[in-house]
Short mmCIF file of C-alpha atoms and ligand atoms in Angstrom, two decimals:
data_model
loop_
_atom_site.label_atom_id
_atom_site.label_comp_id
_atom_site.label_asym_id
_atom_site.label_seq_id
_atom_site.Cartn_x
_atom_site.Cartn_y
_atom_site.Cartn_z
CA MET A 130 -11.31 -26.51 -6.81
CA ILE A 131 -12.60 -23.02 -6.40
CA SER A 132 -9.90 -20.34 -7.26
CA TYR A 133 -8.70 -17.87 -4.72
CA ASN A 134 -10.07 -15.21 -7.07
CA ARG A 135 -13.57 -16.71 -7.23
CA LEU A 136 -13.49 -17.43 -3.53
CA MET A 137 -12.53 -13.76 -2.68
CA MET A 138 -15.07 -12.23 -5.13
CA THR A 139 -17.58 -14.57 -3.65
CA LEU A 140 -16.97 -13.38 -0.22
CA LEU A 141 -17.14 -9.74 -1.35
CA LEU A 142 -20.35 -10.38 -3.20
CA ALA A 143 -22.01 -12.39 -0.55
CA GLY A 144 -21.28 -9.32 1.75
CA ALA A 145 -22.80 -6.90 -0.56
CA LEU A 146 -25.79 -9.06 -1.32
CA LEU A 147 -26.57 -9.72 2.37
CA ALA A 148 -26.41 -6.04 2.78
CA GLY A 149 -28.94 -5.81 0.03
CA LYS A 150 -26.95 -3.69 -2.31
CA THR A 151 -25.73 -4.42 -5.95
CA VAL A 152 -22.01 -4.23 -6.58
CA SER A 153 -21.07 -1.31 -8.54
CA ALA A 154 -18.26 -0.78 -11.17
CA GLN A 155 -16.73 -4.03 -12.12
CA TRP A 156 -14.23 -2.57 -14.71
CA THR A 157 -15.22 -4.89 -17.46
CA GLY A 158 -15.87 -2.39 -20.13
CA PRO A 159 -16.58 1.34 -20.85
CA ARG A 160 -18.42 3.08 -18.07
CA LYS A 161 -21.99 3.77 -18.84
CA LYS A 162 -22.92 7.46 -19.38
CA VAL A 163 -25.26 8.96 -16.65
CA GLU A 164 -28.31 9.96 -18.55
CA GLN A 165 -29.46 12.78 -16.35
CA ARG A 166 -27.23 14.45 -13.78
CA ILE A 167 -28.70 14.76 -10.20
CA ASP A 168 -27.90 16.73 -7.16
CA VAL A 169 -24.96 15.00 -5.39
CA LYS A 170 -24.04 16.56 -2.00
CA TYR A 171 -21.05 14.14 -1.27
CA GLY A 172 -19.56 14.10 -4.58
CA PRO A 173 -15.73 14.57 -5.44
CA LEU A 174 -13.62 17.03 -3.38
CA THR A 175 -10.97 17.37 -6.16
CA PRO A 176 -10.92 18.18 -9.64
CA ALA A 177 -11.35 15.19 -12.14
CA HIS A 178 -7.81 15.79 -13.49
CA ARG A 179 -5.47 17.50 -10.88
CA THR A 180 -2.62 19.57 -12.36
CA ASP A 181 -0.61 20.30 -9.18
CA GLU A 182 2.86 19.06 -8.73
CA ALA A 183 2.25 15.94 -6.68
CA MET A 184 -0.23 14.58 -9.12
CA GLU A 185 1.94 15.38 -12.09
CA ARG A 186 4.60 13.50 -10.39
CA PHE A 187 2.25 10.63 -9.73
CA ARG A 188 1.82 10.48 -13.68
CA THR A 189 5.47 9.86 -14.09
CA TYR A 190 6.03 7.02 -11.80
CA GLY A 191 5.37 4.05 -14.12
CA LEU A 192 6.34 1.37 -11.88
CA GLY A 193 5.70 0.95 -8.20
CA GLN A 194 6.01 -1.60 -5.51
CA PHE A 195 3.30 -2.81 -3.08
CA ILE A 196 4.21 -4.58 0.13
CA HIS A 197 1.73 -6.45 2.10
CA TRP A 198 3.42 -7.27 5.50
CA GLY A 199 1.83 -8.07 8.84
CA LEU A 200 1.23 -11.09 11.04
CA TYR A 201 -0.14 -13.12 8.25
CA ALA A 202 3.68 -13.41 7.11
CA ILE A 203 4.29 -15.69 9.93
CA PRO A 204 2.07 -18.68 8.70
CA GLY A 205 2.84 -17.78 5.09
CA ASN A 206 -0.49 -19.51 3.98
CA GLU A 207 0.18 -22.59 5.86
CA TRP A 208 0.08 -23.87 9.45
CA GLU A 209 1.85 -26.93 10.87
CA GLY A 210 2.44 -28.40 7.34
CA VAL A 211 -1.15 -27.80 6.27
CA SER A 212 -1.89 -25.62 3.48
CA ALA A 213 -4.64 -22.84 3.70
CA ARG A 214 -5.15 -22.82 0.03
CA LYS A 215 -8.47 -24.58 0.20
CA GLY A 216 -9.65 -22.72 3.38
CA ALA A 217 -8.89 -18.95 2.90
CA ALA A 218 -9.48 -16.50 0.29
CA ALA A 219 -5.72 -15.38 0.10
CA SER A 220 -2.74 -15.54 2.26
CA GLU A 221 -3.30 -12.23 4.05
CA TRP A 222 -6.78 -13.28 4.65
CA ILE A 223 -5.58 -16.56 6.53
CA ARG A 224 -7.08 -15.41 9.75
CA THR A 225 -10.62 -16.25 8.04
CA TRP A 226 -9.27 -19.97 7.38
CA SER A 227 -12.30 -22.16 7.75
CA GLY A 228 -13.68 -25.63 6.73
CA PRO A 229 -12.08 -29.21 7.20
CA THR A 230 -8.48 -28.08 6.62
CA ALA A 231 -8.57 -25.19 9.37
CA PRO A 232 -6.56 -25.84 12.44
CA LYS A 233 -8.51 -26.10 15.71
CA ASP A 234 -9.10 -22.82 17.47
CA TRP A 235 -7.34 -21.05 14.55
CA LYS A 236 -8.69 -17.52 15.07
CA ASN A 237 -7.31 -17.48 18.56
CA THR A 238 -3.90 -18.82 17.39
CA TYR A 239 -3.97 -16.03 14.70
CA ASP A 240 -4.72 -13.25 17.23
CA ASN A 241 -1.88 -14.34 19.34
CA LEU A 242 0.69 -14.35 16.49
CA TYR A 243 1.77 -10.86 17.39
CA LYS A 244 3.59 -12.44 20.39
CA GLN A 245 5.86 -14.11 18.02
CA PHE A 246 6.39 -11.36 15.58
CA ASN A 247 10.09 -10.50 15.75
CA PRO A 248 11.57 -10.26 12.17
CA LYS A 249 15.19 -10.34 12.92
CA GLY A 250 16.08 -10.33 9.29
CA PHE A 251 14.25 -7.12 8.50
CA ASP A 252 16.24 -4.20 7.21
CA ALA A 253 14.27 -1.47 5.36
CA LYS A 254 17.23 -0.32 3.76
CA LEU A 255 17.76 -3.56 1.83
CA TRP A 256 14.12 -3.44 0.67
CA ALA A 257 14.42 0.21 -0.38
CA LYS A 258 17.68 -0.57 -2.09
CA GLN A 259 15.95 -3.46 -3.96
CA ALA A 260 12.98 -1.47 -5.02
CA LYS A 261 15.25 1.20 -6.28
CA GLU A 262 17.32 -1.28 -8.41
CA MET A 263 14.02 -2.85 -9.68
CA GLY A 264 13.06 0.69 -10.84
CA ALA A 265 10.14 1.43 -8.53
CA LYS A 266 9.40 5.03 -8.20
CA TYR A 267 6.76 4.72 -5.30
CA LEU A 268 5.75 2.25 -2.66
CA ILE A 269 2.46 1.39 -1.24
CA PHE A 270 2.95 -0.19 2.21
CA THR A 271 0.46 -1.76 4.55
CA THR A 272 0.40 0.09 7.82
CA LYS A 273 -2.53 -2.04 8.85
CA HIS A 274 -4.55 -4.72 7.07
CA HIS A 275 -7.95 -6.15 7.69
CA ASP A 276 -6.69 -8.10 10.84
CA GLY A 277 -6.16 -4.65 12.50
CA PHE A 278 -2.56 -5.11 13.63
CA ALA A 279 -0.60 -1.77 13.25
CA LEU A 280 2.75 -1.89 12.13
CA TRP A 281 3.31 1.50 13.93
CA PRO A 282 3.02 2.17 17.56
CA SER A 283 -0.44 3.76 17.23
CA LYS A 284 -1.62 5.46 20.51
CA TYR A 285 -5.26 4.56 19.67
CA THR A 286 -4.92 0.79 20.05
CA GLY A 287 -3.13 -1.81 22.00
CA TYR A 288 -2.83 -4.05 19.07
CA THR A 289 0.40 -2.71 17.58
CA ILE A 290 3.95 -3.50 16.84
CA LYS A 291 4.92 -2.08 20.27
CA LYS A 292 3.15 -5.17 21.90
CA SER A 293 5.32 -7.60 19.75
CA PRO A 294 8.90 -8.78 20.69
CA TYR A 295 10.15 -6.62 17.87
CA LYS A 296 8.80 -3.39 19.28
CA LYS A 297 10.24 -0.84 16.95
CA ASP A 298 8.15 1.19 14.48
CA ILE A 299 8.14 -0.56 11.17
CA VAL A 300 6.16 2.11 9.28
CA LYS A 301 8.86 4.68 10.20
CA GLN A 302 11.81 2.56 9.07
CA VAL A 303 10.12 1.92 5.72
CA VAL A 304 9.04 5.48 5.08
CA ASP A 305 12.58 6.75 6.02
CA ALA A 306 14.47 4.23 4.01
CA TYR A 307 12.43 4.52 0.73
CA THR A 308 12.35 8.18 1.09
CA ALA A 309 16.08 8.39 1.30
CA GLU A 310 16.27 6.29 -1.95
CA GLY A 311 14.06 8.79 -3.53
CA ILE A 312 11.08 6.43 -3.63
CA ASP A 313 7.63 8.20 -2.82
CA VAL A 314 5.75 6.45 -0.16
CA PHE A 315 1.95 5.79 0.07
CA LEU A 316 0.31 4.13 3.02
CA TYR A 317 -2.10 1.29 2.63
CA PHE A 318 -4.71 1.45 5.24
CA SER A 319 -7.63 -0.91 5.65
CA ILE A 320 -10.76 0.60 7.28
CA LEU A 321 -12.37 -2.64 7.98
CA GLU A 322 -11.06 -4.54 10.95
CA TRP A 323 -11.93 -8.12 11.90
CA ASN A 324 -11.31 -8.12 15.61
CA ASN A 325 -12.06 -4.62 16.70
CA SER A 326 -15.00 -4.89 19.06
CA ASN A 327 -16.42 -1.41 17.70
CA TYR A 328 -16.33 -2.56 14.07
CA MET A 329 -19.31 -3.88 12.35
CA GLY A 330 -20.01 -4.75 8.77
CA LYS A 331 -23.66 -3.85 8.71
CA ALA A 332 -24.99 -0.25 9.16
CA PRO A 333 -25.39 0.49 12.86
CA SER A 334 -29.15 0.66 13.80
CA THR A 335 -29.70 0.72 17.47
CA PRO A 336 -28.41 3.73 19.61
CA GLU A 337 -25.79 1.42 21.20
CA GLU A 338 -24.51 0.28 17.87
CA LYS A 339 -24.41 3.76 16.56
CA ALA A 340 -22.41 4.90 19.50
CA LYS A 341 -20.13 1.92 19.05
CA PHE A 342 -19.55 2.64 15.42
CA ASN A 343 -18.98 6.24 16.03
CA LYS A 344 -16.13 5.34 18.32
CA PHE A 345 -14.75 3.27 15.53
CA LEU A 346 -14.96 6.25 13.11
CA GLU A 347 -13.10 8.41 15.58
CA TYR A 348 -10.60 5.85 15.98
CA THR A 349 -10.01 5.64 12.28
CA ARG A 350 -9.68 9.38 12.12
CA ASN A 351 -7.29 9.46 14.89
CA GLN A 352 -5.03 6.91 13.28
CA LEU A 353 -5.09 8.44 9.88
CA LEU A 354 -4.11 12.08 11.46
CA GLU A 355 -1.55 10.24 13.54
CA LEU A 356 0.10 8.63 10.31
CA LEU A 357 0.12 12.06 8.77
CA GLN A 358 1.74 13.56 11.86
CA ASN A 359 4.25 10.76 12.18
CA TYR A 360 5.13 10.37 8.63
CA PRO A 361 4.87 13.77 6.83
CA GLN A 362 6.95 12.58 3.92
CA ILE A 363 4.03 10.43 2.59
CA LYS A 364 2.35 11.31 -0.61
CA GLY A 365 -0.86 9.59 -0.27
CA PHE A 366 -3.14 6.98 1.23
CA TRP A 367 -4.25 3.71 -0.48
CA PHE A 368 -7.39 2.72 1.24
CA ASP A 369 -8.95 -0.57 1.37
CA GLY A 370 -11.85 -2.46 3.18
CA THR A 371 -14.40 0.26 2.53
CA TRP A 372 -17.11 -2.04 1.04
CA ASP A 373 -19.12 -2.57 4.24
CA GLN A 374 -22.64 -0.86 4.81
CA SER A 375 -21.44 0.55 7.98
CA TRP A 376 -18.85 2.66 6.17
CA ILE A 377 -20.99 3.29 3.17
CA GLN A 378 -23.61 4.91 5.29
CA SER A 379 -21.16 6.96 6.90
CA TYR A 380 -20.84 9.40 3.86
CA ASP A 381 -21.10 12.52 5.81
CA PHE A 382 -18.14 11.54 8.09
CA THR A 383 -15.96 10.26 5.42
CA TYR A 384 -16.57 13.27 3.09
CA LYS A 385 -15.43 15.61 6.11
CA LEU A 386 -12.56 13.20 6.81
CA GLU A 387 -11.29 13.29 3.36
CA LYS A 388 -11.65 17.15 3.35
CA GLU A 389 -9.69 17.17 6.70
CA LEU A 390 -6.96 14.95 5.54
CA ARG A 391 -6.36 17.06 2.28
CA GLU A 392 -6.32 20.20 4.33
CA LYS A 393 -3.71 18.78 6.67
CA HIS A 394 -1.58 17.51 4.02
CA PRO A 395 -1.69 19.48 0.77
CA GLY A 396 -0.98 17.35 -2.47
CA LEU A 397 -2.24 14.30 -0.71
CA ILE A 398 -3.19 11.65 -3.16
CA ILE A 399 -6.15 9.44 -2.39
CA GLY A 400 -7.71 6.88 -4.72
CA SER A 401 -11.31 6.24 -5.61
CA ARG A 402 -11.69 3.32 -2.97
CA PHE A 403 -12.03 5.67 -0.08
CA ARG A 404 -15.58 6.64 -0.04
CA ASN A 405 -18.97 6.95 -1.59
CA ASP A 406 -21.82 9.49 -2.09
CA GLU A 407 -24.96 9.76 -0.11
CA PHE A 408 -26.54 7.09 -2.55
CA GLY A 409 -24.01 4.41 -1.84
CA LYS A 410 -22.10 4.79 -5.08
CA ARG A 411 -18.39 3.93 -4.65
CA HIS A 412 -15.58 5.03 -6.66
CA PHE A 413 -17.79 7.02 -8.89
CA ASP A 414 -20.73 8.95 -7.58
CA SER A 415 -24.27 8.93 -8.96
CA ASN A 416 -23.21 11.20 -11.75
CA GLY A 417 -20.37 9.16 -12.74
CA ASP A 418 -17.96 11.58 -11.40
CA MET A 419 -14.78 9.97 -10.02
CA LEU A 420 -14.37 10.20 -6.23
CA GLY A 421 -10.64 10.48 -5.42
CA ASP A 422 -7.68 11.38 -7.47
CA TYR A 423 -7.28 8.29 -9.55
CA GLU A 424 -9.16 5.01 -10.49
CA GLN A 425 -8.38 2.40 -7.87
CA GLY A 426 -10.44 -0.41 -9.17
CA TRP A 427 -7.91 -1.97 -11.62
CA GLU A 428 -6.78 -4.63 -9.24
CA ARG A 429 -5.29 -7.69 -10.99
CA LYS A 430 -6.69 -6.30 -14.16
CA MET A 431 -6.39 -3.83 -16.83
CA PRO A 432 -8.59 -1.94 -19.26
CA LYS A 433 -8.73 -3.61 -22.66
CA GLU A 434 -9.10 -0.28 -24.36
CA PHE A 435 -7.62 3.17 -23.60
CA GLU A 436 -10.84 4.76 -24.27
CA TRP A 437 -12.52 3.12 -21.41
CA LEU A 438 -10.44 5.30 -19.05
CA GLU A 439 -11.85 8.45 -20.50
CA GLY A 440 -8.54 10.29 -19.53
CA ARG A 441 -8.67 9.41 -15.90
CA ASP A 442 -5.57 8.43 -13.99
CA TRP A 443 -5.29 5.08 -12.60
CA ASP A 444 -3.00 2.39 -11.10
CA CYS A 445 -2.99 -1.39 -11.53
CA VAL A 446 -1.83 -3.38 -8.56
CA MET A 447 -0.72 -6.92 -9.30
CA THR A 448 0.12 -10.08 -7.54
CA ILE A 449 2.85 -12.56 -8.56
CA PRO A 450 0.86 -15.60 -7.66
CA PRO A 451 -2.84 -15.67 -9.18
CA ASN A 452 -3.94 -13.99 -5.95
CA GLY A 453 -2.34 -13.72 -2.52
CA TRP A 454 -0.79 -10.54 -1.30
CA GLY A 455 0.79 -11.65 1.77
CA TYR A 456 3.78 -13.96 2.08
CA MET A 457 3.01 -17.51 0.57
CA LYS A 458 5.88 -19.94 1.37
CA ASP A 459 4.73 -22.41 -1.15
CA TRP A 460 4.79 -21.36 -4.67
CA SER A 461 4.47 -24.77 -6.06
CA GLY A 462 1.56 -25.96 -7.99
CA ILE A 463 0.19 -22.49 -9.07
CA TYR A 464 1.18 -20.18 -11.67
CA THR A 465 3.61 -17.38 -10.78
CA LYS A 466 4.01 -14.65 -13.20
CA THR A 467 7.37 -14.25 -15.01
CA SER A 468 9.35 -11.19 -15.54
CA ASP A 469 8.21 -11.24 -19.20
CA ASP A 470 4.55 -11.35 -17.96
CA LEU A 471 5.16 -8.48 -15.56
CA ILE A 472 7.03 -6.34 -17.97
CA ASP A 473 4.24 -6.98 -20.54
CA MET A 474 1.67 -5.64 -18.04
CA LEU A 475 3.88 -2.65 -17.05
CA MET A 476 4.15 -1.56 -20.54
CA ASN A 477 0.37 -2.20 -21.14
CA CYS A 478 -0.26 0.04 -18.22
CA VAL A 479 1.96 2.92 -19.09
CA SER A 480 0.87 2.90 -22.62
CA MET A 481 -2.58 3.83 -21.26
CA ASN A 482 -1.33 6.35 -18.79
CA GLY A 483 -1.50 3.98 -15.81
CA ASN A 484 1.08 3.04 -13.00
CA PHE A 485 1.84 -0.61 -12.71
CA VAL A 486 2.37 -1.67 -9.03
CA LEU A 487 3.98 -5.04 -8.20
CA ASN A 488 3.26 -6.76 -5.00
CA PHE A 489 5.64 -8.23 -2.62
CA GLY A 490 4.93 -10.28 0.44
CA PRO A 491 7.96 -10.40 2.72
CA ASP A 492 8.13 -13.35 5.22
CA GLY A 493 7.89 -13.48 8.98
CA ASN A 494 11.58 -12.82 9.22
CA GLY A 495 11.40 -9.70 7.05
CA ARG A 496 12.96 -11.11 3.91
CA MET A 497 11.47 -11.23 0.44
CA HIS A 498 10.38 -14.61 -1.09
CA PRO A 499 13.38 -15.95 -3.21
CA GLY A 500 11.08 -15.87 -6.15
CA GLU A 501 10.44 -12.07 -5.57
CA ASP A 502 14.19 -11.40 -5.43
CA LYS A 503 14.62 -13.12 -8.85
CA LEU A 504 11.81 -11.11 -10.31
CA ALA A 505 12.97 -7.74 -8.91
CA LYS A 506 16.42 -8.38 -10.45
CA GLU A 507 15.06 -9.31 -13.86
CA ILE A 508 12.79 -6.40 -14.08
CA GLY A 509 15.39 -4.10 -12.83
CA ASP A 510 17.91 -5.35 -15.45
CA TRP A 511 15.24 -4.70 -18.14
CA ILE A 512 14.32 -1.38 -16.88
CA LYS A 513 17.97 -0.19 -16.67
CA ILE A 514 18.26 -0.52 -20.40
CA ASN A 515 14.63 0.28 -21.50
CA GLY A 516 13.38 2.79 -18.71
CA GLU A 517 13.25 5.73 -21.07
CA ALA A 518 10.19 4.09 -22.62
CA VAL A 519 8.68 3.48 -19.19
CA TYR A 520 8.99 6.74 -17.10
CA GLY A 521 7.31 10.02 -17.69
CA VAL A 522 5.65 8.58 -20.87
CA ARG A 523 2.03 9.18 -22.29
CA HIS A 524 -0.48 7.24 -24.27
CA ALA A 525 0.84 7.61 -27.87
CA GLY A 526 -2.60 8.26 -29.50
CA LEU A 527 -1.88 5.60 -32.17
CA ALA A 528 -4.19 2.52 -32.63
CA PRO A 529 -2.72 -0.56 -30.58
CA SER A 530 -0.10 -2.53 -32.26
CA LYS A 531 0.00 -6.41 -32.39
CA LEU A 532 3.83 -6.17 -31.80
CA GLY A 533 3.71 -4.57 -28.52
CA TYR A 534 2.95 -1.35 -26.80
CA PHE A 535 3.41 2.37 -27.84
CA THR A 536 4.65 5.02 -25.32
CA LYS A 537 5.56 8.68 -26.15
CA LYS A 538 7.67 11.30 -24.66
CA GLU A 539 7.85 14.71 -26.31
CA ASP A 540 8.95 13.96 -29.89
CA ASN A 541 9.97 10.48 -29.17
CA LEU A 542 7.81 7.42 -29.79
CA TYR A 543 8.57 4.10 -28.45
CA LEU A 544 7.44 0.71 -29.39
CA THR A 545 8.19 -1.95 -26.92
CA VAL A 546 8.33 -5.32 -28.97
CA PHE A 547 7.03 -8.38 -27.38
CA ASN A 548 5.94 -10.14 -30.49
CA ARG A 549 8.76 -9.92 -32.95
CA PRO A 550 7.60 -10.22 -36.69
CA VAL A 551 8.80 -13.08 -38.59
CA ASN A 552 9.84 -10.76 -41.53
CA ASN A 553 11.60 -8.35 -39.27
CA ILE A 554 9.70 -5.52 -40.35
CA VAL A 555 8.17 -3.49 -37.56
CA ARG A 556 5.32 -1.62 -39.32
CA ILE A 557 3.89 1.35 -37.69
CA ALA A 558 0.42 2.51 -38.80
CA VAL A 559 -0.03 6.23 -38.76
CA PRO A 560 -3.10 8.07 -39.84
CA LYS A 561 -2.67 9.69 -43.23
CA ASN A 562 -3.44 13.21 -41.94
CA SER A 563 -0.90 12.87 -39.11
CA ALA A 564 1.38 16.06 -38.66
CA GLU A 565 3.97 13.83 -36.92
CA VAL A 566 5.35 10.70 -38.28
CA PRO A 567 8.39 8.57 -37.48
CA VAL A 568 11.42 10.01 -39.20
CA GLU A 569 14.26 7.97 -37.52
CA ALA A 570 14.52 4.86 -35.74
CA VAL A 571 17.07 3.23 -33.39
CA LEU A 572 17.18 0.09 -31.06
CA LEU A 573 16.93 1.74 -27.64
CA GLN A 574 19.15 -0.89 -26.06
CA ASN A 575 22.28 0.09 -28.00
CA GLY A 576 21.38 3.12 -30.13
CA GLN A 577 21.87 1.18 -33.35
CA SER A 578 20.18 2.90 -36.18
CA LEU A 579 17.48 1.13 -38.12
CA ALA A 580 16.40 1.54 -41.72
CA LEU A 581 12.91 3.26 -41.93
CA LYS A 582 10.84 3.83 -45.05
CA ARG A 583 7.30 4.89 -45.70
CA SER A 584 5.19 2.28 -47.49
CA ASP A 585 1.76 2.80 -49.17
CA ILE A 586 0.47 -0.70 -49.26
CA GLY A 587 -2.48 0.05 -51.41
CA LEU A 588 -5.20 -1.18 -49.15
CA ASP A 589 -8.30 0.30 -50.52
CA LEU A 590 -10.12 2.72 -48.05
CA ASP A 591 -7.06 2.50 -45.75
CA LYS A 592 -6.74 5.61 -43.64
CA ASN A 593 -3.18 4.86 -42.56
CA THR A 594 0.21 5.33 -43.99
CA TYR A 595 2.87 2.78 -42.85
CA TYR A 596 6.41 3.18 -41.66
CA ASP A 597 8.41 0.15 -42.00
CA ILE A 598 11.51 -0.32 -39.66
CA VAL A 599 13.70 -3.00 -40.37
CA LEU A 600 15.29 -5.22 -37.67
CA PRO A 601 18.70 -6.54 -38.51
CA ALA A 602 18.56 -10.25 -38.99
CA THR A 603 21.64 -10.54 -36.88
CA PHE A 604 19.89 -8.97 -33.97
CA SER A 605 18.50 -11.49 -31.34
CA ALA A 606 16.65 -10.68 -28.13
CA ASP A 607 15.41 -12.99 -25.45
CA LYS A 608 13.21 -10.28 -23.72
CA ALA A 609 11.00 -7.55 -24.92
CA PHE A 610 13.09 -4.66 -26.91
CA VAL A 611 12.35 -1.21 -27.48
CA VAL A 612 12.30 0.53 -30.99
CA LYS A 613 12.71 4.31 -30.44
CA MET A 614 11.53 6.61 -33.09
CA LYS A 615 11.91 10.31 -33.55
CA LEU A 616 8.86 12.01 -34.73
CA GLY A 617 8.69 14.80 -37.28
CA ARG A 618 6.93 16.29 -40.21
CA PRO A 619 5.95 13.96 -43.02
CA LYS A 620 8.30 14.23 -45.97
CA GLY A 621 6.16 15.12 -48.93
CA GLN A 622 3.48 13.05 -50.67
CA SER A 623 4.12 9.51 -51.90
CA ASP A 624 3.56 8.76 -55.59
CA GLN A 625 -0.05 8.70 -56.83
CA LEU A 626 -1.11 4.94 -56.78
CA MET A 627 -2.92 3.78 -59.89
CA ASP A 628 -6.51 3.82 -58.99
CA ALA A 629 -8.88 1.42 -60.47
CA LYS A 630 -11.99 2.87 -61.92
CA MET A 631 -15.10 1.04 -60.80
C1 JFZ B 1282 -8.22 -6.02 -0.92
C2 JFZ B 1282 -7.85 -7.04 0.30
O1 JFZ B 1282 -8.93 -7.63 0.72
C3 JFZ B 1282 -6.61 -7.91 -0.15
O2 JFZ B 1282 -6.43 -8.62 1.04
C4 JFZ B 1282 -5.49 -6.90 -0.64
O3 JFZ B 1282 -4.95 -6.17 0.43
C5 JFZ B 1282 -5.93 -6.25 -1.93
C6 JFZ B 1282 -4.91 -5.23 -2.29
O4 JFZ B 1282 -7.12 -5.42 -1.60
O5 JFZ B 1282 -8.73 -7.16 -1.86
C7 JFZ B 1282 -9.75 -6.64 -2.91
C8 JFZ B 1282 -10.40 -5.39 -2.81
C9 JFZ B 1282 -11.21 -5.06 -3.80
C10 JFZ B 1282 -11.24 -5.90 -4.96
C11 JFZ B 1282 -10.75 -7.16 -5.03
C12 JFZ B 1282 -9.89 -7.44 -4.01
N1 JFZ B 1282 -12.21 -5.35 -6.03
O6 JFZ B 1282 -12.65 -4.52 -6.03
O7 JFZ B 1282 -12.17 -6.23 -7.06
#
């Protein structure tokens, strides 16, 4: 059976190949250096590393929540007892269901789902409260996914929440509720639309096509300005569906639009998935300069090495099932990530200066999946104890440890231990010339002080000094735990080891 992931990538790749273009950055290694810089007119509009308040705040989030909600929540990846797993790339892609398992006249059924969208159990305040309890500092919420259905009463299309029996503005309720909880809101917005007659995937060529697509571009601009006007509290946009040639060829329009959005909304944060340069280079322009404020390509994946990031800001958005962002009623027969998996990913991200964004897909009634409720609670319980190692921290500048992940804040160093050593010695390797070394250690969860000593283990050519922290044999933990260290000046030299003469 072909996996969702493979199917999704196949679809994306097929689209790109049909359009005669190669797929750019795949986030599988360090970026290639550009040999010679060329003149790029449609490059970045913002500095590679913004230092304003909004962006500094982005760097402290640590954990975010993604919510995919729309008409696809009604089927929940199945229809009349038949699973869409074999026929659609992901639950929120269910409109594209095809092949032998697809229901008859499925697209038409899907396009009429709005007539039954009436989530009586929806309470934005409950979601926001849960997100707060989980420890999320920002939310990315789908205002409109690829099906084009707007969860706000947009003036620019008839295909909105207003036409549903529910009627009320969902985006407003979500923005207000999360903002009231002190959680920053970012709006997910898909450019591509599957059933908008003015949209096309290929670059428009005839005058008729060009006129049509220009209408679509104007519509996109109107909707984005409308969102900024309606929900002025938002901190940014999370763009998607920007890979088609029609959009790629509209680089002059998208450049001006980004400029306009930023002018209208100072501090606005936009990721690298919004636009491309005049040579069709997405995420990074032809000179390798990032387009947008943070790297938006770490989707269901993470950099293996901190160095690959070259200091850039980034987020990692993650599903609980292998793939599938919208509601999936049936979680059986697939691996769904555990809170240990997710906390591991969270710490991996923050140890490399990234934010980890966990996706939820509420059902057609507005309720989270019971599995999501459970995970939110478990993550929240863990973060309440260990949050100090998560928020506002930076990469520690130490070589990765096999035991877990380092994070750092001022003169505090944290090691979140996922792999407890059998000898109970948490060994921290610090380069010999370090001005700062661990001088004190405690268990973050209860403040218990831990014995710490320096060990020169006598490895020839070793450039490190080791600080050994002893875990009490009586200490037991069934989840990851954090060793918090104070950093200070090294205390004098160790005794000279007897050197062999060779
Ligand atoms: C997109 C959407 O198609 C999907 O439904 C979901 O909303 C997700 C967050 O974003 O899917 C993508 C987009 C880009 C890549 C992979 C999946 N990519 O660049 O690897």
